[in-house]
């Protein structure tokens, strides 16, 4: 472990579960109240924009009332104290990594607290509702949508993520079911490129067998313990 310099961390809904944010595929998860195809596809938005905007307005409001948990805080500590390259790639659209203090974070599935103007292609910080069709602060058009990557759309930052995976000594996946590509394939990309791989998840994910090591339990316990190990080994 002391030889590890370059770390890429992938996080998913499980890292925010202990903050009270529903996972996607867990019991009582988001998709039980809403079918994916009703709220998280470009087709759904074209068919029933009010439903989609109302749904994301509700989520945007809800996440602002949540707080980072021990897993976010530990990752922020690692980001702060790790002297070598480190990247947190999150599939989460909440801002809990940032609110915990992490800086080296990429949101590959977008962010709840951004609105994307389809008229001028500019993204703006957005904490309020979109259902009232507010004007874009940049161009004034009423063409804002949630800046969230829907099924069928291309995730963000793929070039940066693959560049980081190429350099990684260690790839760690935290709180993700391994059900959604391309993120689910990162472990194999990282392995092929020579990185050691570690899974930290409540239960074995769909890709568990691809990892060199898997630890199962709540992120709020596993992640602080792993961060302690890393920083101790690094000295
Ligand atoms: N600690 C660690 N892991 C947990 C915890 C916890 N407290 N609670 C749940 N988990 C695990 C679950 O066991 C599951 O394997 O987190 C994983 C969450 O999986 P999903 O709900 O599928 O979420 P995620 O993998 O982030 O989904 C990927 O799918 O719907 C899309 O765009 C959406 O970004 C999302 C993507």
PDB file of C-alpha atoms and ligand atoms in Angstrom:
ATOM      1  CA  UNK A   1       0.000   0.000   0.000  1.00  0.00           C
ATOM      2  CA  UNK A   2       2.906   2.342   0.687  1.00  0.00           C
ATOM      3  CA  UNK A   3       3.758   2.271  -3.068  1.00  0.00           C
ATOM      4  CA  UNK A   4       0.408   3.776  -4.003  1.00  0.00           C
ATOM      5  CA  UNK A   5       0.573   7.358  -5.215  1.00  0.00           C
ATOM      6  CA  UNK A   6      -2.207   7.899  -7.717  1.00  0.00           C
ATOM      7  CA  UNK A   7      -5.782   7.199  -6.599  1.00  0.00           C
ATOM      8  CA  UNK A   8      -9.100   7.241  -8.477  1.00  0.00           C
ATOM      9  CA  UNK A   9     -12.248   6.872  -6.359  1.00  0.00           C
ATOM     10  CA  UNK A  10     -15.677   6.189  -7.869  1.00  0.00           C
ATOM     11  CA  UNK A  11     -18.667   6.930  -5.648  1.00  0.00           C
ATOM     12  CA  UNK A  12     -22.355   6.122  -6.038  1.00  0.00           C
ATOM     13  CA  UNK A  13     -25.631   6.520  -4.203  1.00  0.00           C
ATOM     14  CA  UNK A  14     -24.465   4.294  -1.329  1.00  0.00           C
ATOM     15  CA  UNK A  15     -22.027   6.962  -0.150  1.00  0.00           C
ATOM     16  CA  UNK A  16     -24.942   9.355   0.445  1.00  0.00           C
ATOM     17  CA  UNK A  17     -27.359   6.757   1.854  1.00  0.00           C
ATOM     18  CA  UNK A  18     -26.396   7.485   5.468  1.00  0.00           C
ATOM     19  CA  UNK A  19     -27.174  11.169   4.819  1.00  0.00           C
ATOM     20  CA  UNK A  20     -30.775  10.114   4.171  1.00  0.00           C
ATOM     21  CA  UNK A  21     -30.726  10.267   0.361  1.00  0.00           C
ATOM     22  CA  UNK A  22     -32.440   7.276  -1.268  1.00  0.00           C
ATOM     23  CA  UNK A  23     -30.315   4.960  -3.374  1.00  0.00           C
ATOM     24  CA  UNK A  24     -31.645   4.105  -6.825  1.00  0.00           C
ATOM     25  CA  UNK A  25     -31.924   0.370  -6.605  1.00  0.00           C
ATOM     26  CA  UNK A  26     -32.407  -0.179  -2.862  1.00  0.00           C
ATOM     27  CA  UNK A  27     -35.699  -1.114  -1.178  1.00  0.00           C
ATOM     28  CA  UNK A  28     -37.865   2.010  -1.046  1.00  0.00           C
ATOM     29  CA  UNK A  29     -35.512   3.548  -3.615  1.00  0.00           C
ATOM     30  CA  UNK A  30     -36.290   6.389  -5.901  1.00  0.00           C
ATOM     31  CA  UNK A  31     -37.448   4.327  -8.802  1.00  0.00           C
ATOM     32  CA  UNK A  32     -40.219   2.736  -6.766  1.00  0.00           C
ATOM     33  CA  UNK A  33     -42.167   5.976  -6.725  1.00  0.00           C
ATOM     34  CA  UNK A  34     -41.206   6.904 -10.274  1.00  0.00           C
ATOM     35  CA  UNK A  35     -40.293   4.684 -13.183  1.00  0.00           C
ATOM     36  CA  UNK A  36     -36.926   5.613 -14.708  1.00  0.00           C
ATOM     37  CA  UNK A  37     -38.489   6.182 -18.070  1.00  0.00           C
ATOM     38  CA  UNK A  38     -41.000   8.676 -16.565  1.00  0.00           C
ATOM     39  CA  UNK A  39     -38.439  11.017 -15.048  1.00  0.00           C
ATOM     40  CA  UNK A  40     -34.885  10.304 -16.168  1.00  0.00           C
ATOM     41  CA  UNK A  41     -34.848  10.206 -19.943  1.00  0.00           C
ATOM     42  CA  UNK A  42     -34.875  12.946 -22.599  1.00  0.00           C
ATOM     43  CA  UNK A  43     -38.043  11.319 -23.980  1.00  0.00           C
ATOM     44  CA  UNK A  44     -39.799  11.765 -20.626  1.00  0.00           C
ATOM     45  CA  UNK A  45     -38.825  15.443 -20.592  1.00  0.00           C
ATOM     46  CA  UNK A  46     -40.142  15.952 -24.111  1.00  0.00           C
ATOM     47  CA  UNK A  47     -43.371  14.105 -23.293  1.00  0.00           C
ATOM     48  CA  UNK A  48     -44.168  15.611 -19.872  1.00  0.00           C
ATOM     49  CA  UNK A  49     -41.781  18.420 -18.912  1.00  0.00           C
ATOM     50  CA  UNK A  50     -43.885  19.477 -15.906  1.00  0.00           C
ATOM     51  CA  UNK A  51     -43.634  16.029 -14.322  1.00  0.00           C
ATOM     52  CA  UNK A  52     -39.876  15.896 -14.833  1.00  0.00           C
ATOM     53  CA  UNK A  53     -39.236  19.478 -13.655  1.00  0.00           C
ATOM     54  CA  UNK A  54     -41.440  19.002 -10.581  1.00  0.00           C
ATOM     55  CA  UNK A  55     -39.656  15.761  -9.740  1.00  0.00           C
ATOM     56  CA  UNK A  56     -36.192  17.357  -9.975  1.00  0.00           C
ATOM     57  CA  UNK A  57     -37.387  20.471  -8.096  1.00  0.00           C
ATOM     58  CA  UNK A  58     -38.391  18.177  -5.247  1.00  0.00           C
ATOM     59  CA  UNK A  59     -35.034  16.367  -5.279  1.00  0.00           C
ATOM     60  CA  UNK A  60     -33.098  19.663  -5.499  1.00  0.00           C
ATOM     61  CA  UNK A  61     -34.950  20.987  -2.463  1.00  0.00           C
ATOM     62  CA  UNK A  62     -34.516  17.723  -0.535  1.00  0.00           C
ATOM     63  CA  UNK A  63     -30.749  17.443  -0.957  1.00  0.00           C
ATOM     64  CA  UNK A  64     -30.216  20.951   0.352  1.00  0.00           C
ATOM     65  CA  UNK A  65     -31.657  19.820   3.694  1.00  0.00           C
ATOM     66  CA  UNK A  66     -29.197  16.890   3.936  1.00  0.00           C
ATOM     67  CA  UNK A  67     -25.703  16.937   5.418  1.00  0.00           C
ATOM     68  CA  UNK A  68     -22.482  15.090   4.564  1.00  0.00           C
ATOM     69  CA  UNK A  69     -21.886  11.894   6.543  1.00  0.00           C
ATOM     70  CA  UNK A  70     -18.731  10.237   7.879  1.00  0.00           C
ATOM     71  CA  UNK A  71     -17.885   8.764   4.458  1.00  0.00           C
ATOM     72  CA  UNK A  72     -17.974  12.161   2.702  1.00  0.00           C
ATOM     73  CA  UNK A  73     -15.935  13.707   5.522  1.00  0.00           C
ATOM     74  CA  UNK A  74     -13.305  10.958   5.361  1.00  0.00           C
ATOM     75  CA  UNK A  75     -12.968  11.309   1.569  1.00  0.00           C
ATOM     76  CA  UNK A  76     -12.612  15.086   1.969  1.00  0.00           C
ATOM     77  CA  UNK A  77      -9.858  14.457   4.534  1.00  0.00           C
ATOM     78  CA  UNK A  78      -8.087  12.122   2.115  1.00  0.00           C
ATOM     79  CA  UNK A  79      -8.398  14.715  -0.650  1.00  0.00           C
ATOM     80  CA  UNK A  80      -6.948  17.380   1.640  1.00  0.00           C
ATOM     81  CA  UNK A  81      -4.097  15.298   3.047  1.00  0.00           C
ATOM     82  CA  UNK A  82      -3.103  13.062   0.128  1.00  0.00           C
ATOM     83  CA  UNK A  83      -0.089  14.725  -1.479  1.00  0.00           C
ATOM     84  CA  UNK A  84      -0.262  12.939  -4.838  1.00  0.00           C
ATOM     85  CA  UNK A  85      -2.834  12.848  -7.643  1.00  0.00           C
ATOM     86  CA  UNK A  86      -6.303  11.859  -6.489  1.00  0.00           C
ATOM     87  CA  UNK A  87      -9.653  12.111  -8.224  1.00  0.00           C
ATOM     88  CA  UNK A  88     -13.138  11.496  -6.838  1.00  0.00           C
ATOM     89  CA  UNK A  89     -15.452  10.618  -9.711  1.00  0.00           C
ATOM     90  CA  UNK A  90     -19.007  10.643  -8.456  1.00  0.00           C
ATOM     91  CA  UNK A  91     -22.171   9.391 -10.096  1.00  0.00           C
ATOM     92  CA  UNK A  92     -24.090  11.344  -7.472  1.00  0.00           C
ATOM     93  CA  UNK A  93     -25.815  14.572  -8.369  1.00  0.00           C
ATOM     94  CA  UNK A  94     -25.866  15.840  -4.786  1.00  0.00           C
ATOM     95  CA  UNK A  95     -23.153  18.218  -3.543  1.00  0.00           C
ATOM     96  CA  UNK A  96     -22.250  16.377  -0.351  1.00  0.00           C
ATOM     97  CA  UNK A  97     -18.637  15.648  -1.361  1.00  0.00           C
ATOM     98  CA  UNK A  98     -18.099  19.381  -1.862  1.00  0.00           C
ATOM     99  CA  UNK A  99     -19.960  20.355   1.289  1.00  0.00           C
ATOM    100  CA  UNK A 100     -17.694  17.969   3.211  1.00  0.00           C
ATOM    101  CA  UNK A 101     -14.756  19.924   1.777  1.00  0.00           C
ATOM    102  CA  UNK A 102     -13.555  17.745  -1.116  1.00  0.00           C
ATOM    103  CA  UNK A 103     -12.086  19.703  -4.032  1.00  0.00           C
ATOM    104  CA  UNK A 104     -10.902  17.116  -6.557  1.00  0.00           C
ATOM    105  CA  UNK A 105     -14.394  15.957  -7.586  1.00  0.00           C
ATOM    106  CA  UNK A 106     -15.956  15.329 -11.008  1.00  0.00           C
ATOM    107  CA  UNK A 107     -19.717  14.819 -11.342  1.00  0.00           C
ATOM    108  CA  UNK A 108     -20.021  12.437 -14.268  1.00  0.00           C
ATOM    109  CA  UNK A 109     -23.849  12.425 -14.062  1.00  0.00           C
ATOM    110  CA  UNK A 110     -24.231  16.181 -13.587  1.00  0.00           C
ATOM    111  CA  UNK A 111     -25.434  18.138 -10.561  1.00  0.00           C
ATOM    112  CA  UNK A 112     -28.815  18.856  -9.027  1.00  0.00           C
ATOM    113  CA  UNK A 113     -27.678  22.364  -8.155  1.00  0.00           C
ATOM    114  CA  UNK A 114     -26.939  23.313 -11.756  1.00  0.00           C
ATOM    115  CA  UNK A 115     -29.372  24.282 -14.480  1.00  0.00           C
ATOM    116  CA  UNK A 116     -28.448  23.877 -18.122  1.00  0.00           C
ATOM    117  CA  UNK A 117     -29.792  26.313 -20.696  1.00  0.00           C
ATOM    118  CA  UNK A 118     -30.726  24.531 -23.906  1.00  0.00           C
ATOM    119  CA  UNK A 119     -30.724  27.864 -25.750  1.00  0.00           C
ATOM    120  CA  UNK A 120     -27.194  29.119 -24.975  1.00  0.00           C
ATOM    121  CA  UNK A 121     -25.632  25.873 -23.625  1.00  0.00           C
ATOM    122  CA  UNK A 122     -24.462  27.601 -20.423  1.00  0.00           C
ATOM    123  CA  UNK A 123     -24.715  25.941 -16.999  1.00  0.00           C
ATOM    124  CA  UNK A 124     -25.649  28.099 -13.999  1.00  0.00           C
ATOM    125  CA  UNK A 125     -25.717  27.412 -10.287  1.00  0.00           C
ATOM    126  CA  UNK A 126     -29.395  26.848  -9.464  1.00  0.00           C
ATOM    127  CA  UNK A 127     -30.912  26.205  -6.035  1.00  0.00           C
ATOM    128  CA  UNK A 128     -34.578  27.116  -6.651  1.00  0.00           C
ATOM    129  CA  UNK A 129     -37.357  25.560  -8.715  1.00  0.00           C
ATOM    130  CA  UNK A 130     -37.418  25.225 -12.518  1.00  0.00           C
ATOM    131  CA  UNK A 131     -41.128  24.417 -12.876  1.00  0.00           C
ATOM    132  CA  UNK A 132     -41.983  28.144 -13.231  1.00  0.00           C
ATOM    133  CA  UNK A 133     -39.716  28.282 -16.340  1.00  0.00           C
ATOM    134  CA  UNK A 134     -37.339  30.986 -15.034  1.00  0.00           C
ATOM    135  CA  UNK A 135     -35.159  32.862 -17.527  1.00  0.00           C
ATOM    136  CA  UNK A 136     -31.572  31.774 -18.073  1.00  0.00           C
ATOM    137  CA  UNK A 137     -29.330  34.262 -16.204  1.00  0.00           C
ATOM    138  CA  UNK A 138     -27.007  34.321 -19.219  1.00  0.00           C
ATOM    139  CA  UNK A 139     -29.252  34.656 -22.283  1.00  0.00           C
ATOM    140  CA  UNK A 140     -32.713  35.327 -20.836  1.00  0.00           C
ATOM    141  CA  UNK A 141     -34.383  32.439 -22.664  1.00  0.00           C
ATOM    142  CA  UNK A 142     -36.798  30.258 -20.700  1.00  0.00           C
ATOM    143  CA  UNK A 143     -35.010  27.082 -21.672  1.00  0.00           C
ATOM    144  CA  UNK A 144     -33.471  25.740 -18.464  1.00  0.00           C
ATOM    145  CA  UNK A 145     -33.434  22.022 -17.621  1.00  0.00           C
ATOM    146  CA  UNK A 146     -31.849  20.104 -14.756  1.00  0.00           C
ATOM    147  CA  UNK A 147     -28.143  19.573 -15.440  1.00  0.00           C
ATOM    148  CA  UNK A 148     -28.468  15.870 -14.762  1.00  0.00           C
ATOM    149  CA  UNK A 149     -27.334  13.194 -17.216  1.00  0.00           C
ATOM    150  CA  UNK A 150     -30.375  11.128 -18.149  1.00  0.00           C
ATOM    151  CA  UNK A 151     -30.425   7.578 -19.483  1.00  0.00           C
ATOM    152  CA  UNK A 152     -29.431   7.694 -23.118  1.00  0.00           C
ATOM    153  CA  UNK A 153     -27.235  10.785 -22.636  1.00  0.00           C
ATOM    154  CA  UNK A 154     -23.439  10.896 -22.571  1.00  0.00           C
ATOM    155  CA  UNK A 155     -21.859  11.185 -19.101  1.00  0.00           C
ATOM    156  CA  UNK A 156     -19.577  14.165 -18.510  1.00  0.00           C
ATOM    157  CA  UNK A 157     -15.766  14.283 -18.223  1.00  0.00           C
ATOM    158  CA  UNK A 158     -15.083  10.922 -19.858  1.00  0.00           C
ATOM    159  CA  UNK A 159     -11.738  12.088 -21.284  1.00  0.00           C
ATOM    160  CA  UNK A 160     -10.555  13.342 -17.888  1.00  0.00           C
ATOM    161  CA  UNK A 161     -11.758  10.165 -16.164  1.00  0.00           C
ATOM    162  CA  UNK A 162      -9.999   7.807 -18.580  1.00  0.00           C
ATOM    163  CA  UNK A 163      -6.832   9.896 -18.365  1.00  0.00           C
ATOM    164  CA  UNK A 164      -6.936   9.527 -14.562  1.00  0.00           C
ATOM    165  CA  UNK A 165      -7.636   5.774 -14.798  1.00  0.00           C
ATOM    166  CA  UNK A 166      -4.599   5.358 -17.049  1.00  0.00           C
ATOM    167  CA  UNK A 167      -2.392   6.847 -14.322  1.00  0.00           C
ATOM    168  CA  UNK A 168      -4.077   5.181 -11.333  1.00  0.00           C
ATOM    169  CA  UNK A 169      -2.196   2.900  -8.933  1.00  0.00           C
ATOM    170  CA  UNK A 170      -5.406   2.236  -7.028  1.00  0.00           C
ATOM    171  CA  UNK A 171      -9.047   2.328  -8.085  1.00  0.00           C
ATOM    172  CA  UNK A 172     -11.627   2.317  -5.288  1.00  0.00           C
ATOM    173  CA  UNK A 173     -15.367   1.953  -5.848  1.00  0.00           C
ATOM    174  CA  UNK A 174     -17.632   3.074  -3.000  1.00  0.00           C
ATOM    175  CA  UNK A 175     -21.399   2.616  -2.666  1.00  0.00           C
ATOM    176  CA  UNK A 176     -22.325   1.771  -6.206  1.00  0.00           C
ATOM    177  CA  UNK A 177     -24.253  -1.243  -7.487  1.00  0.00           C
ATOM    178  CA  UNK A 178     -22.200  -1.583 -10.675  1.00  0.00           C
ATOM    179  CA  UNK A 179     -25.402  -1.636 -12.709  1.00  0.00           C
ATOM    180  CA  UNK A 180     -24.915   1.449 -14.879  1.00  0.00           C
ATOM    181  CA  UNK A 181     -22.269   1.860 -17.576  1.00  0.00           C
ATOM    182  CA  UNK A 182     -19.812   3.345 -18.299  1.00  0.00           C
ATOM    183  CA  UNK A 183     -19.049   3.730 -14.547  1.00  0.00           C
ATOM    184  CA  UNK A 184     -19.649   0.016 -13.954  1.00  0.00           C
ATOM    185  CA  UNK A 185     -16.828  -0.755 -16.401  1.00  0.00           C
ATOM    186  CA  UNK A 186     -14.189   1.459 -14.742  1.00  0.00           C
ATOM    187  CA  UNK A 187     -12.967  -1.386 -12.520  1.00  0.00           C
ATOM    188  CA  UNK A 188     -12.064  -3.464 -15.571  1.00  0.00           C
ATOM    189  CA  UNK A 189     -10.477  -0.475 -17.302  1.00  0.00           C
ATOM    190  CA  UNK A 190      -8.430   0.235 -14.177  1.00  0.00           C
ATOM    191  CA  UNK A 191      -7.352  -3.425 -13.842  1.00  0.00           C
ATOM    192  CA  UNK A 192      -6.393  -3.647 -17.501  1.00  0.00           C
ATOM    193  CA  UNK A 193      -4.323  -0.512 -17.046  1.00  0.00           C
ATOM    194  CA  UNK A 194      -2.478  -1.994 -14.073  1.00  0.00           C
ATOM    195  CA  UNK A 195      -4.219  -0.504 -11.020  1.00  0.00           C
ATOM    196  CA  UNK A 196      -5.036  -2.378  -7.822  1.00  0.00           C
ATOM    197  CA  UNK A 197      -8.798  -2.374  -7.196  1.00  0.00           C
ATOM    198  CA  UNK A 198     -10.884  -2.184  -4.025  1.00  0.00           C
ATOM    199  CA  UNK A 199     -14.630  -2.227  -3.473  1.00  0.00           C
ATOM    200  CA  UNK A 200     -16.263  -0.697  -0.387  1.00  0.00           C
ATOM    201  CA  UNK A 201     -20.009  -1.397  -0.494  1.00  0.00           C
ATOM    202  CA  UNK A 202     -22.843  -2.489   1.736  1.00  0.00           C
ATOM    203  CA  UNK A 203     -23.068  -5.778  -0.146  1.00  0.00           C
ATOM    204  CA  UNK A 204     -21.310  -7.387  -3.130  1.00  0.00           C
ATOM    205  CA  UNK A 205     -22.004  -5.246  -6.208  1.00  0.00           C
ATOM    206  CA  UNK A 206     -22.703  -6.682  -9.646  1.00  0.00           C
ATOM    207  CA  UNK A 207     -19.010  -6.224 -10.424  1.00  0.00           C
ATOM    208  CA  UNK A 208     -17.609  -7.472  -7.102  1.00  0.00           C
ATOM    209  CA  UNK A 209     -15.671 -10.326  -8.699  1.00  0.00           C
ATOM    210  CA  UNK A 210     -13.596  -7.878 -10.715  1.00  0.00           C
ATOM    211  CA  UNK A 211     -12.062  -6.302  -7.613  1.00  0.00           C
ATOM    212  CA  UNK A 212      -8.814  -7.511  -6.012  1.00  0.00           C
ATOM    213  CA  UNK A 213     -10.387  -6.871  -2.637  1.00  0.00           C
ATOM    214  CA  UNK A 214     -13.947  -6.197  -1.482  1.00  0.00           C
ATOM    215  CA  UNK A 215     -15.037  -5.013   1.960  1.00  0.00           C
ATOM    216  CA  UNK A 216     -18.720  -5.053   2.787  1.00  0.00           C
ATOM    217  CA  UNK A 217     -20.514  -2.829   5.280  1.00  0.00           C
ATOM    218  CA  UNK A 218     -21.809   0.738   5.628  1.00  0.00           C
ATOM    219  CA  UNK A 219     -19.730   3.437   3.939  1.00  0.00           C
ATOM    220  CA  UNK A 220     -19.867   5.521   7.125  1.00  0.00           C
ATOM    221  CA  UNK A 221     -17.723   2.870   8.805  1.00  0.00           C
ATOM    222  CA  UNK A 222     -15.664   1.397   5.958  1.00  0.00           C
ATOM    223  CA  UNK A 223     -14.531   4.639   4.357  1.00  0.00           C
ATOM    224  CA  UNK A 224     -13.075   6.363   7.473  1.00  0.00           C
ATOM    225  CA  UNK A 225     -11.218   3.135   8.350  1.00  0.00           C
ATOM    226  CA  UNK A 226      -9.800   2.826   4.827  1.00  0.00           C
ATOM    227  CA  UNK A 227      -8.778   6.508   4.750  1.00  0.00           C
ATOM    228  CA  UNK A 228      -6.952   6.059   8.061  1.00  0.00           C
ATOM    229  CA  UNK A 229      -5.099   3.069   6.575  1.00  0.00           C
ATOM    230  CA  UNK A 230      -4.101   5.005   3.471  1.00  0.00           C
ATOM    231  CA  UNK A 231      -2.842   8.054   5.338  1.00  0.00           C
ATOM    232  CA  UNK A 232      -0.985   5.952   7.901  1.00  0.00           C
ATOM    233  CA  UNK A 233       0.706   3.899   5.182  1.00  0.00           C
ATOM    234  CA  UNK A 234       1.617   7.063   3.270  1.00  0.00           C
ATOM    235  CA  UNK A 235       3.248   8.434   6.421  1.00  0.00           C
TER     236      UNK A 235
HETATM  237  N1  LIG B   1     -22.891   2.132   2.525  1.00  0.00           N
HETATM  238  C1  LIG B   1     -22.309   1.560   1.443  1.00  0.00           C
HETATM  239  N2  LIG B   1     -23.019   1.125   0.388  1.00  0.00           N
HETATM  240  C2  LIG B   1     -24.355   1.262   0.445  1.00  0.00           C
HETATM  241  C3  LIG B   1     -25.029   1.846   1.537  1.00  0.00           C
HETATM  242  C4  LIG B   1     -24.222   2.289   2.633  1.00  0.00           C
HETATM  243  N3  LIG B   1     -24.750   2.841   3.710  1.00  0.00           N
HETATM  244  N4  LIG B   1     -26.358   1.829   1.291  1.00  0.00           N
HETATM  245  C5  LIG B   1     -26.517   1.280   0.094  1.00  0.00           C
HETATM  246  N5  LIG B   1     -25.311   0.918  -0.431  1.00  0.00           N
HETATM  247  C6  LIG B   1     -25.020   0.284  -1.717  1.00  0.00           C
HETATM  248  C7  LIG B   1     -26.099  -0.643  -2.212  1.00  0.00           C
HETATM  249  O1  LIG B   1     -25.897  -1.936  -1.689  1.00  0.00           O
HETATM  250  C8  LIG B   1     -25.894  -0.576  -3.715  1.00  0.00           C
HETATM  251  O2  LIG B   1     -24.964  -1.565  -4.138  1.00  0.00           O
HETATM  252  O3  LIG B   1     -24.925   1.312  -2.661  1.00  0.00           O
HETATM  253  C9  LIG B   1     -25.290   0.812  -3.939  1.00  0.00           C
HETATM  254  C10 LIG B   1     -26.232   1.805  -4.574  1.00  0.00           C
HETATM  255  O4  LIG B   1     -26.542   1.373  -5.860  1.00  0.00           O
HETATM  256  P1  LIG B   1     -27.552   2.156  -6.812  1.00  0.00           P
HETATM  257  O5  LIG B   1     -28.791   2.492  -6.044  1.00  0.00           O
HETATM  258  O6  LIG B   1     -27.708   1.359  -8.056  1.00  0.00           O
HETATM  259  O7  LIG B   1     -26.803   3.534  -7.108  1.00  0.00           O
HETATM  260  P2  LIG B   1     -25.628   3.839  -8.127  1.00  0.00           P
HETATM  261  O8  LIG B   1     -24.746   2.657  -8.305  1.00  0.00           O
HETATM  262  O9  LIG B   1     -25.013   5.111  -7.681  1.00  0.00           O
HETATM  263  O10 LIG B   1     -26.437   4.092  -9.461  1.00  0.00           O
HETATM  264  C11 LIG B   1     -25.721   4.480 -10.606  1.00  0.00           C
HETATM  265  O11 LIG B   1     -27.712   4.796 -11.838  1.00  0.00           O
HETATM  266  O12 LIG B   1     -29.875   5.489 -11.961  1.00  0.00           O
HETATM  267  C12 LIG B   1     -28.592   5.818 -12.269  1.00  0.00           C
HETATM  268  O13 LIG B   1     -27.709   7.929 -12.702  1.00  0.00           O
HETATM  269  C13 LIG B   1     -28.127   7.109 -11.647  1.00  0.00           C
HETATM  270  O14 LIG B   1     -25.943   7.679 -10.813  1.00  0.00           O
HETATM  271  C14 LIG B   1     -26.957   6.685 -10.798  1.00  0.00           C
HETATM  272  C15 LIG B   1     -26.513   5.412 -11.446  1.00  0.00           C
END
